[in-house]
Short mmCIF file of C-alpha atoms in Angstrom, two decimals:
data_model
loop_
_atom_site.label_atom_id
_atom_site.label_comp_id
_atom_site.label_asym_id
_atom_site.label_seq_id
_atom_site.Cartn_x
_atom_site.Cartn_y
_atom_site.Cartn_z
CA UNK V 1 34.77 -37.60 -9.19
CA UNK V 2 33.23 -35.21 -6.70
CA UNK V 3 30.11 -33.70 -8.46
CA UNK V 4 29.59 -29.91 -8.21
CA UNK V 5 26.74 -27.89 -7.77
CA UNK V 6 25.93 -25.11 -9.85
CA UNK V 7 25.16 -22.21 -8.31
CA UNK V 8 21.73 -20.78 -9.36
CA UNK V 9 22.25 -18.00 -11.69
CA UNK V 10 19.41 -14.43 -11.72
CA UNK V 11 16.94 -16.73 -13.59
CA UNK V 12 16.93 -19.36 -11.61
CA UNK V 13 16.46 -17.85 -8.47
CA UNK V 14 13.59 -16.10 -9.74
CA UNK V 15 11.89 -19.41 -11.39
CA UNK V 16 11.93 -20.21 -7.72
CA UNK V 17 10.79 -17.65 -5.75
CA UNK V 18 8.31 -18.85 -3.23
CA UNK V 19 5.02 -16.81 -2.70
CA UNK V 20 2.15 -17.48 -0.46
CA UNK V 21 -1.01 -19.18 -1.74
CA UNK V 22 -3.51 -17.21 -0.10
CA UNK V 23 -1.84 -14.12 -1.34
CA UNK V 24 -1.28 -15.08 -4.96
CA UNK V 25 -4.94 -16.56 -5.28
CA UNK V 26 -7.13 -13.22 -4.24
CA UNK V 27 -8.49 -11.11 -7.14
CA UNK V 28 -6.57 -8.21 -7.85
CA UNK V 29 -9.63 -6.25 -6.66
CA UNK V 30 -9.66 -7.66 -3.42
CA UNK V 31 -6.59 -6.27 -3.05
CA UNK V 32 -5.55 -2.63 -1.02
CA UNK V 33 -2.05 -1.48 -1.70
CA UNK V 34 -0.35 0.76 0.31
CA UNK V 35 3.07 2.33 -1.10
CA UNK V 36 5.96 3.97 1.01
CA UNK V 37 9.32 5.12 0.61
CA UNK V 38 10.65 1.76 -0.47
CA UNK V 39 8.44 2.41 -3.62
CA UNK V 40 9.97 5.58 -4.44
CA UNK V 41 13.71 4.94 -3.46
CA UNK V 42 13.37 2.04 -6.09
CA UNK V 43 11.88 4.44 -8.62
CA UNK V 44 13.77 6.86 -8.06
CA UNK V 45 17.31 6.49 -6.25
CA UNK V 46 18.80 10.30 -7.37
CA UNK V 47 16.92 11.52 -5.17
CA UNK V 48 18.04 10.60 -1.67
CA UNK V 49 14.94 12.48 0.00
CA UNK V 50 12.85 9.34 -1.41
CA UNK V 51 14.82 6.48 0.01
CA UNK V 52 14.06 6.91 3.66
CA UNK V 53 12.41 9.52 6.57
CA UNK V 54 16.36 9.69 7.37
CA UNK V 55 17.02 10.99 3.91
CA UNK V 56 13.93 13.15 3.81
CA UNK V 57 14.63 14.76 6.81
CA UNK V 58 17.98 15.28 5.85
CA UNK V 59 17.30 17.14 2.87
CA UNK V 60 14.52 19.72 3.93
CA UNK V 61 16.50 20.85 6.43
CA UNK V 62 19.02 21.52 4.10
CA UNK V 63 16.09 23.32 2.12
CA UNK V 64 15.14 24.99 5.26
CA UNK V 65 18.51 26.19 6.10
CA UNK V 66 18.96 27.50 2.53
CA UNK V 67 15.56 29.03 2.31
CA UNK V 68 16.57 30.27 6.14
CA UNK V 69 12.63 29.65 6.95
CA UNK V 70 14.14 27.71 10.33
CA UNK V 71 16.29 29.01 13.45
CA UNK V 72 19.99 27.61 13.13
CA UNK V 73 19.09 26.10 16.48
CA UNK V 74 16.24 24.28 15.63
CA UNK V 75 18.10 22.76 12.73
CA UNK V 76 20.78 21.95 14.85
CA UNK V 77 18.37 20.10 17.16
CA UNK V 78 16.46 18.42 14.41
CA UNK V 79 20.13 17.44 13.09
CA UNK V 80 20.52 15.59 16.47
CA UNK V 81 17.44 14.16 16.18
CA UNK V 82 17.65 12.06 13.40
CA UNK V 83 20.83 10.55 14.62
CA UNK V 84 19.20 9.37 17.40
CA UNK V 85 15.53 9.20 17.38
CA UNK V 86 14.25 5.74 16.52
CA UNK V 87 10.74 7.24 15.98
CA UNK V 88 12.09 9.20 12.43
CA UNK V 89 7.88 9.57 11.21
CA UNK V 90 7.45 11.59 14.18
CA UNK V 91 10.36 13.81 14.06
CA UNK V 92 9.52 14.50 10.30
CA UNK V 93 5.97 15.64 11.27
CA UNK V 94 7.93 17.56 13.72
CA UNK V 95 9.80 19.39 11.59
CA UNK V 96 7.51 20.18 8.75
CA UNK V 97 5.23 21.54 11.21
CA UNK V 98 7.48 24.21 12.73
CA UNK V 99 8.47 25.52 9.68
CA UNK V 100 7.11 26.60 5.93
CA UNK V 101 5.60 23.04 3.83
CA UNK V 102 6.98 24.82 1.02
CA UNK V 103 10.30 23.52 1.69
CA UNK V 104 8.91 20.39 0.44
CA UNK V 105 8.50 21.68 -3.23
CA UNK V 106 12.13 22.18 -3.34
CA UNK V 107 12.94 18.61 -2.23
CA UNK V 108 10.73 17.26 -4.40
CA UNK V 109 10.03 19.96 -7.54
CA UNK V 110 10.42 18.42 -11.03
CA UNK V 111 9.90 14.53 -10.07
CA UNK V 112 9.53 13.06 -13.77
CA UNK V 113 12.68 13.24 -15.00
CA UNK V 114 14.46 10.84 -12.44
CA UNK V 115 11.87 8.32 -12.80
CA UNK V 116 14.56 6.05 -13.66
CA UNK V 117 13.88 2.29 -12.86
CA UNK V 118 9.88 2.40 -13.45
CA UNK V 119 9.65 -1.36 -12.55
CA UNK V 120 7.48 -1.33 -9.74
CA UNK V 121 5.35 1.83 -11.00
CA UNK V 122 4.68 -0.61 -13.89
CA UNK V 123 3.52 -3.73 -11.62
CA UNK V 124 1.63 -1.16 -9.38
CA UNK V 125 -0.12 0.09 -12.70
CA UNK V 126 -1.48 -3.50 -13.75
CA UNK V 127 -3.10 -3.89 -10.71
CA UNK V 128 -4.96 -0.93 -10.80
CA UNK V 129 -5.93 -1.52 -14.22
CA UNK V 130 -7.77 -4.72 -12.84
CA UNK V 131 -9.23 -2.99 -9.66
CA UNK V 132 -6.65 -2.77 -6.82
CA UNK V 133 -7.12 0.28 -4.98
CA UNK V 134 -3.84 2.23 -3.80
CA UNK V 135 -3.11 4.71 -1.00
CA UNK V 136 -0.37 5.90 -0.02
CA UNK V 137 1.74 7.54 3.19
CA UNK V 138 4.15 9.91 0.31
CA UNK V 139 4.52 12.87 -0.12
CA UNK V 140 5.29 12.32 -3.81
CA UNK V 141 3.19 11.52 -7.03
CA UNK V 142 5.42 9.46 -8.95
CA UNK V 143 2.65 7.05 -9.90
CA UNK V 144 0.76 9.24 -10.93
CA UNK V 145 3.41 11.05 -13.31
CA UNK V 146 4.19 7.26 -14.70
CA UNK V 147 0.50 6.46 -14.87
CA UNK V 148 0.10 9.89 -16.79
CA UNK V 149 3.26 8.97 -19.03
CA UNK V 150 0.99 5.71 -19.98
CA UNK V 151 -2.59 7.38 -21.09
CA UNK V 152 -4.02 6.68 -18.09
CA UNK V 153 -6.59 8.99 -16.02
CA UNK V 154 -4.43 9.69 -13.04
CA UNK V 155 -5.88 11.30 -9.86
CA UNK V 156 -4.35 12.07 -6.47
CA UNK V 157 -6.45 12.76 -3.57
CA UNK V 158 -6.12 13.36 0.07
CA UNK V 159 -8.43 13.20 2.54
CA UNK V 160 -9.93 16.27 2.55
CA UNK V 161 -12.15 15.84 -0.34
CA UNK V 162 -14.91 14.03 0.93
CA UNK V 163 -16.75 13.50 -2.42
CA UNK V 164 -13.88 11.70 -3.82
CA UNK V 165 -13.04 10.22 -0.92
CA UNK V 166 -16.07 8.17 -0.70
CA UNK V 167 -16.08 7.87 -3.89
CA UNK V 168 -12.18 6.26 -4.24
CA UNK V 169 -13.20 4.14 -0.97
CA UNK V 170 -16.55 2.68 -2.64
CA UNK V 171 -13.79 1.87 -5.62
CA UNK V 172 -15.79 4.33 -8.02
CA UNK V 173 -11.98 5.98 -8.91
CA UNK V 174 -9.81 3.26 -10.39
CA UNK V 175 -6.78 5.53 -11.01
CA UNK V 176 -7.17 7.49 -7.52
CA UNK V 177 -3.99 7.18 -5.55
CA UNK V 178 -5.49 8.67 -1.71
CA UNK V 179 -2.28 10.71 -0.14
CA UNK V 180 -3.34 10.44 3.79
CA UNK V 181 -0.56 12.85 4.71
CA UNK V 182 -1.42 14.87 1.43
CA UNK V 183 0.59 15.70 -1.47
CA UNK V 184 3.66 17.98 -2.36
CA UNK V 185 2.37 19.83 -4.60
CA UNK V 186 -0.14 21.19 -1.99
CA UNK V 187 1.57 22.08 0.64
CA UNK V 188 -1.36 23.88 1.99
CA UNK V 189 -3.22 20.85 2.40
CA UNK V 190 -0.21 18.91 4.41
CA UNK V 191 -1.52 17.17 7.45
CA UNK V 192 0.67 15.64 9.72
CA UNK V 193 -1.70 14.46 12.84
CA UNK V 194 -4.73 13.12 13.35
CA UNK V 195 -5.69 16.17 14.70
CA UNK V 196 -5.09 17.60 11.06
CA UNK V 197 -8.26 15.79 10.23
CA UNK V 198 -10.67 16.20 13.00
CA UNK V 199 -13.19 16.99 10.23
CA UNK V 200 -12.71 13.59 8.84
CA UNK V 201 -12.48 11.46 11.83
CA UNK V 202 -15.13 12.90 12.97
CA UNK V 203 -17.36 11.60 10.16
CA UNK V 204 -19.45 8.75 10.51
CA UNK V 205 -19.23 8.70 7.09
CA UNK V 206 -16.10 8.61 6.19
CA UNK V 207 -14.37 6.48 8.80
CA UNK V 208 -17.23 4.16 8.11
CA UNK V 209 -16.17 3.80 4.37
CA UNK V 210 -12.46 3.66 5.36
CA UNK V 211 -12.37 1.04 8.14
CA UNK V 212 -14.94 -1.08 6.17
CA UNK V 213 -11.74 -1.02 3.63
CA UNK V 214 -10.03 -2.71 6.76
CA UNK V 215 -12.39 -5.24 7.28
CA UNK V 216 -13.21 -6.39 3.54
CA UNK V 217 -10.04 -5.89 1.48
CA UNK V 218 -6.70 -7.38 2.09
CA UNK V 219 -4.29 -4.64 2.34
CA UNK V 220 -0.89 -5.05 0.84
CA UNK V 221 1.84 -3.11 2.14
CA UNK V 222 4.41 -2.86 -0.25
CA UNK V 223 7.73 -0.16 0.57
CA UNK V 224 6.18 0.28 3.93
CA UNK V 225 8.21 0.28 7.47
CA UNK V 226 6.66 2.76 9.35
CA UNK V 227 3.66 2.76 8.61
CA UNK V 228 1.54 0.79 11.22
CA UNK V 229 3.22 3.52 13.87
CA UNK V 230 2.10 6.03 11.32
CA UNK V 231 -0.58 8.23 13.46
CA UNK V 232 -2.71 8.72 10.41
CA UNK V 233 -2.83 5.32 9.44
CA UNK V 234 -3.76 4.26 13.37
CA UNK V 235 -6.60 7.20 13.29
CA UNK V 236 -8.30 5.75 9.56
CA UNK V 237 -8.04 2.47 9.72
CA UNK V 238 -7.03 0.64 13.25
CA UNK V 239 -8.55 2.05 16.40
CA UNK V 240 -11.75 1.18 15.69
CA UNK V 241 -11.60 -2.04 13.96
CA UNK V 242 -12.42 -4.70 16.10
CA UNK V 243 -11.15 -8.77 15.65
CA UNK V 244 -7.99 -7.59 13.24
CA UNK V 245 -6.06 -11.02 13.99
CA UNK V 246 -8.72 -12.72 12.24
CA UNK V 247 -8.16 -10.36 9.19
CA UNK V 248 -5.82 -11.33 6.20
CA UNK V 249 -3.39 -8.27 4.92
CA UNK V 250 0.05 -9.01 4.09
CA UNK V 251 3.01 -6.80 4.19
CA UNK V 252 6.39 -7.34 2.34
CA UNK V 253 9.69 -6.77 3.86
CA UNK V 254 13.37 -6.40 3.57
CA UNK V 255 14.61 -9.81 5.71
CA UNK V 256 17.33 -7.85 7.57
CA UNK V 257 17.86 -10.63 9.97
CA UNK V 258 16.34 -13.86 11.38
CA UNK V 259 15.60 -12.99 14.51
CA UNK V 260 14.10 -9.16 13.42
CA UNK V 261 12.30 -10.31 10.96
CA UNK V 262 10.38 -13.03 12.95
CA UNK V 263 10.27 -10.80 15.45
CA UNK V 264 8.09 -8.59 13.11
CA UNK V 265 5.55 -11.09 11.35
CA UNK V 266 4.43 -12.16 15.20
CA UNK V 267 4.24 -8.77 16.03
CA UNK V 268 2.25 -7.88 12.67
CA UNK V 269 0.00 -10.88 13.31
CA UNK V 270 -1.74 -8.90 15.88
CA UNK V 271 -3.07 -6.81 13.41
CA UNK V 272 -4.32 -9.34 10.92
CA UNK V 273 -0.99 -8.75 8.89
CA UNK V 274 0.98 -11.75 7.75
CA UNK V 275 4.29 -10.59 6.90
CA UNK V 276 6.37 -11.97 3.77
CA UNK V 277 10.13 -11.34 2.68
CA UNK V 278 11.37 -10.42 -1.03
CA UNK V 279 15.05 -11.10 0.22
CA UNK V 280 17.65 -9.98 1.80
CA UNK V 281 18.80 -7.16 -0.35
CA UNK V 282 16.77 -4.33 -1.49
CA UNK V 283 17.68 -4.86 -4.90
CA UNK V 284 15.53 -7.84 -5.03
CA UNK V 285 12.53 -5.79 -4.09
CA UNK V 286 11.43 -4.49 -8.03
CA UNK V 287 11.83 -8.22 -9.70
CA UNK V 288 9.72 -9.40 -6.57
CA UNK V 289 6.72 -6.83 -6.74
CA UNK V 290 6.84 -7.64 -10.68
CA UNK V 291 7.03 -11.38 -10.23
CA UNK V 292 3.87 -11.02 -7.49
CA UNK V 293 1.99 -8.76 -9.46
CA UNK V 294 2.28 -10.88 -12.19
CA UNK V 295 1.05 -13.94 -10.59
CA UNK V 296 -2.14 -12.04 -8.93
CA UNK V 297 -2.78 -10.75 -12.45
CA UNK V 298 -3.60 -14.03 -13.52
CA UNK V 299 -6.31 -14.63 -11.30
CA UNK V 300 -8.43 -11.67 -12.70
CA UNK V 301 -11.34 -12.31 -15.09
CA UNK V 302 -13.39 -9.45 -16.34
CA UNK V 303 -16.73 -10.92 -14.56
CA UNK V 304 -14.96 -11.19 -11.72
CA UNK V 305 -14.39 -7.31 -11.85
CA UNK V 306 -17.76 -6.69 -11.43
CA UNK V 307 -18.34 -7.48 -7.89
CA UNK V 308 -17.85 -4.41 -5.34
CA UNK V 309 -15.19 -6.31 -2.93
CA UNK V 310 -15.50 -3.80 -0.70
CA UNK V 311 -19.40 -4.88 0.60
CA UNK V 312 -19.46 -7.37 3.14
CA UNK V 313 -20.46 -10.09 0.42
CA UNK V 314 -17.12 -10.24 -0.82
CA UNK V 315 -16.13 -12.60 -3.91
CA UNK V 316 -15.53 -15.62 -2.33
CA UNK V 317 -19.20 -15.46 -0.54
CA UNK V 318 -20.58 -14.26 -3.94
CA UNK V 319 -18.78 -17.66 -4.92
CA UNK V 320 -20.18 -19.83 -2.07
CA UNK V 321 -23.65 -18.38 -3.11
CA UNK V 322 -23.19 -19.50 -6.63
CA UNK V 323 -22.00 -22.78 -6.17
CA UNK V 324 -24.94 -23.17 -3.48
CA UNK V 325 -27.63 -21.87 -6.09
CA UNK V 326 -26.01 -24.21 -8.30
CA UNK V 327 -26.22 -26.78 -5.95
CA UNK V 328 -29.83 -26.38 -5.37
CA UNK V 329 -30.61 -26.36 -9.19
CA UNK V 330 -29.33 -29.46 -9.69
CA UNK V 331 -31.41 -31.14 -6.43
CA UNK V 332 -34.37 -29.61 -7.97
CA UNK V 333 -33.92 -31.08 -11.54
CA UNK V 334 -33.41 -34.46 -9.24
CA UNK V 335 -36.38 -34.11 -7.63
CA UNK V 336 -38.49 -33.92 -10.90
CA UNK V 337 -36.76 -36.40 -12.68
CA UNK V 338 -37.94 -38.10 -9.94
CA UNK V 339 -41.38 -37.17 -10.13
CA UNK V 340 -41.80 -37.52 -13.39
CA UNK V 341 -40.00 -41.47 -12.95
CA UNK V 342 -42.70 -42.12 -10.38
CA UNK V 343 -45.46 -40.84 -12.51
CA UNK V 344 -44.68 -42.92 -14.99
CA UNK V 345 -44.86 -45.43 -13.59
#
């Protein structure tokens, strides 16, 4: 009799999902996670302006149209836009800068209440709560309102702060979330170019704090498609950062097809990114983000928590220097065992 084979049931599958080694062993403080729409859409799918620029763009132009802050022809040419514009960031920039941010407060007003699947907030949360830092290219504070909903000290930030700032990038803030486009709730302090903040890029300061991020964390990119053609992102962390192949950040992706998606990882190896699929369906992204927080989780230790990551002696050099110390401790006690062996006799 034939045998048959049992196809893997939820469990299963998960038991075996694959992760990479060098991602799964760093300290969760070694870590840099940058959230986009995919985090939101998952957290909160009533809200179609979450899921995607598409659906963003979508709805505050319906806002604008009911609010009538924008000409009927400009909506009518935004409309055509996003049906055929492959560059959507852009064309949302576009569009909230010709007409009133606070269109955005009607897209997004009253948040908490359709925080419906909090899964990845969750995983999110118990990194930060062992020193991952988090940034993120939303409009939206929905980690913040679930962080909030948990007891814990919640702050959003954008860029124009420069205190806090330096303070989230020397990783003095562990519940800061930075909002580099800026947050919803401010729609005064939007920026949607680089030009936005001249008085930040133009701080030695600053951008010194920020692409040293670049060059001594590993950046996880979690949600994210745009967001290395983001303009923002370029200005604050890439430009300027020299040797990014040899870097190590990781992004994780929706595997949309073989030849797209390896397509993208040598593409994203240019910038030091190595890029990793949670499946091939979005609703495998939440029990992947749990299952990988979960496993980076385990590395932390307390002592290990104590070691600013973001110097240039990272932890595995504080490591090497610790084994080498040790190392040289134990040749010393040789060498007067020694001593005292040849004295004796």
């Amino acid at each position: 009799m034939d045998s048959v084979e049992k196809t893997p049931n939820k469990s299963e599958q998960k038991s075996s999902r694959k992760f990479l080694k060098s991602l799964i062993r760093k300290q969760p403080q070694e870590l840099l996670l940058v959230i986009g729409t995919g985090v939101s859409a998952a957290v909160a799918p009533g809200i179609p302006a979450l899921c995607s620029w598409r659906s963003c763009i979508e709805a505050v132009l319906e806002a604008a149209e009911q609010l009538e802050v924008l000409h009927p022809g400009d909506v009518a040419e935004f409309r055509r836009k996003v049906t055929k514009d492959r560059d959507l960031l852009v064309v949302a920039h576009d569009l909230i800068r010709k007409m009133s941010p606070d269109c955005l407060m009607e897209v997004f007003d009253d948040l908490e209440p359709h925080i419906q699947k909090p899964l990845v907030l969750q995983s999110i949360l118990s990194l930060m709560e062992r020193g991952t830092m988090v940034l993120t290219t939303n409009y939206d504070n929905l980690l913040e309102l679930f962080g909030q909903q948990q007891n814990k000290p919640m702050e959003s930030l954008d860029l124009k702060d420069k205190t806090k700032v330096l303070q989230w990038a020397r990783g003095h803030m562990r519940y800061g979330v930075l909002h580099i486009h800026g947050l919803y709730t401010d729609p005064c302090g939007l920026v949607l170019d680089p030009s936005g903040y001249k008085d930040v890029t133009q701080d030695a300061e600053v951008m010194e704090a920020l692409q040293n991020l670049y060059r001594t964390k590993s950046f996880l990119f979690v949600g994210c498609g745009e967001t290395l053609r983001d303009q923002i992102f370029q200005a604050l962390f890439l430009y300027s950062v020299p040797n990014k192949v040899d870097l190590e950040h990781y992004m994780v992706v929706l595997k949309e097809g073989e030849d797209h998606f390896f397509k993208q990882q040598a593409d994203m190896l240019l910038h030091g990114i190595k890029v990793v699929s949670y499946g091939d369906c979005f609703d495998d992204f939440p029990g992947y983000v749990q299952d990988l927080a979960t496993q980076i989780c385990k590395q932390w230790s307390p002592d290990a928590d104590q070691v600013d990551s973001t110097t240039l002696l990272g932890n595995a050099c504080q490591d090497c220097a610790k084994r080498k110390l040790e190392e040289n401790g134990t040749e010393v006690a040789k060498k007067l065992r020694q001593s005292e062996d040849a004295g004796g006799s």
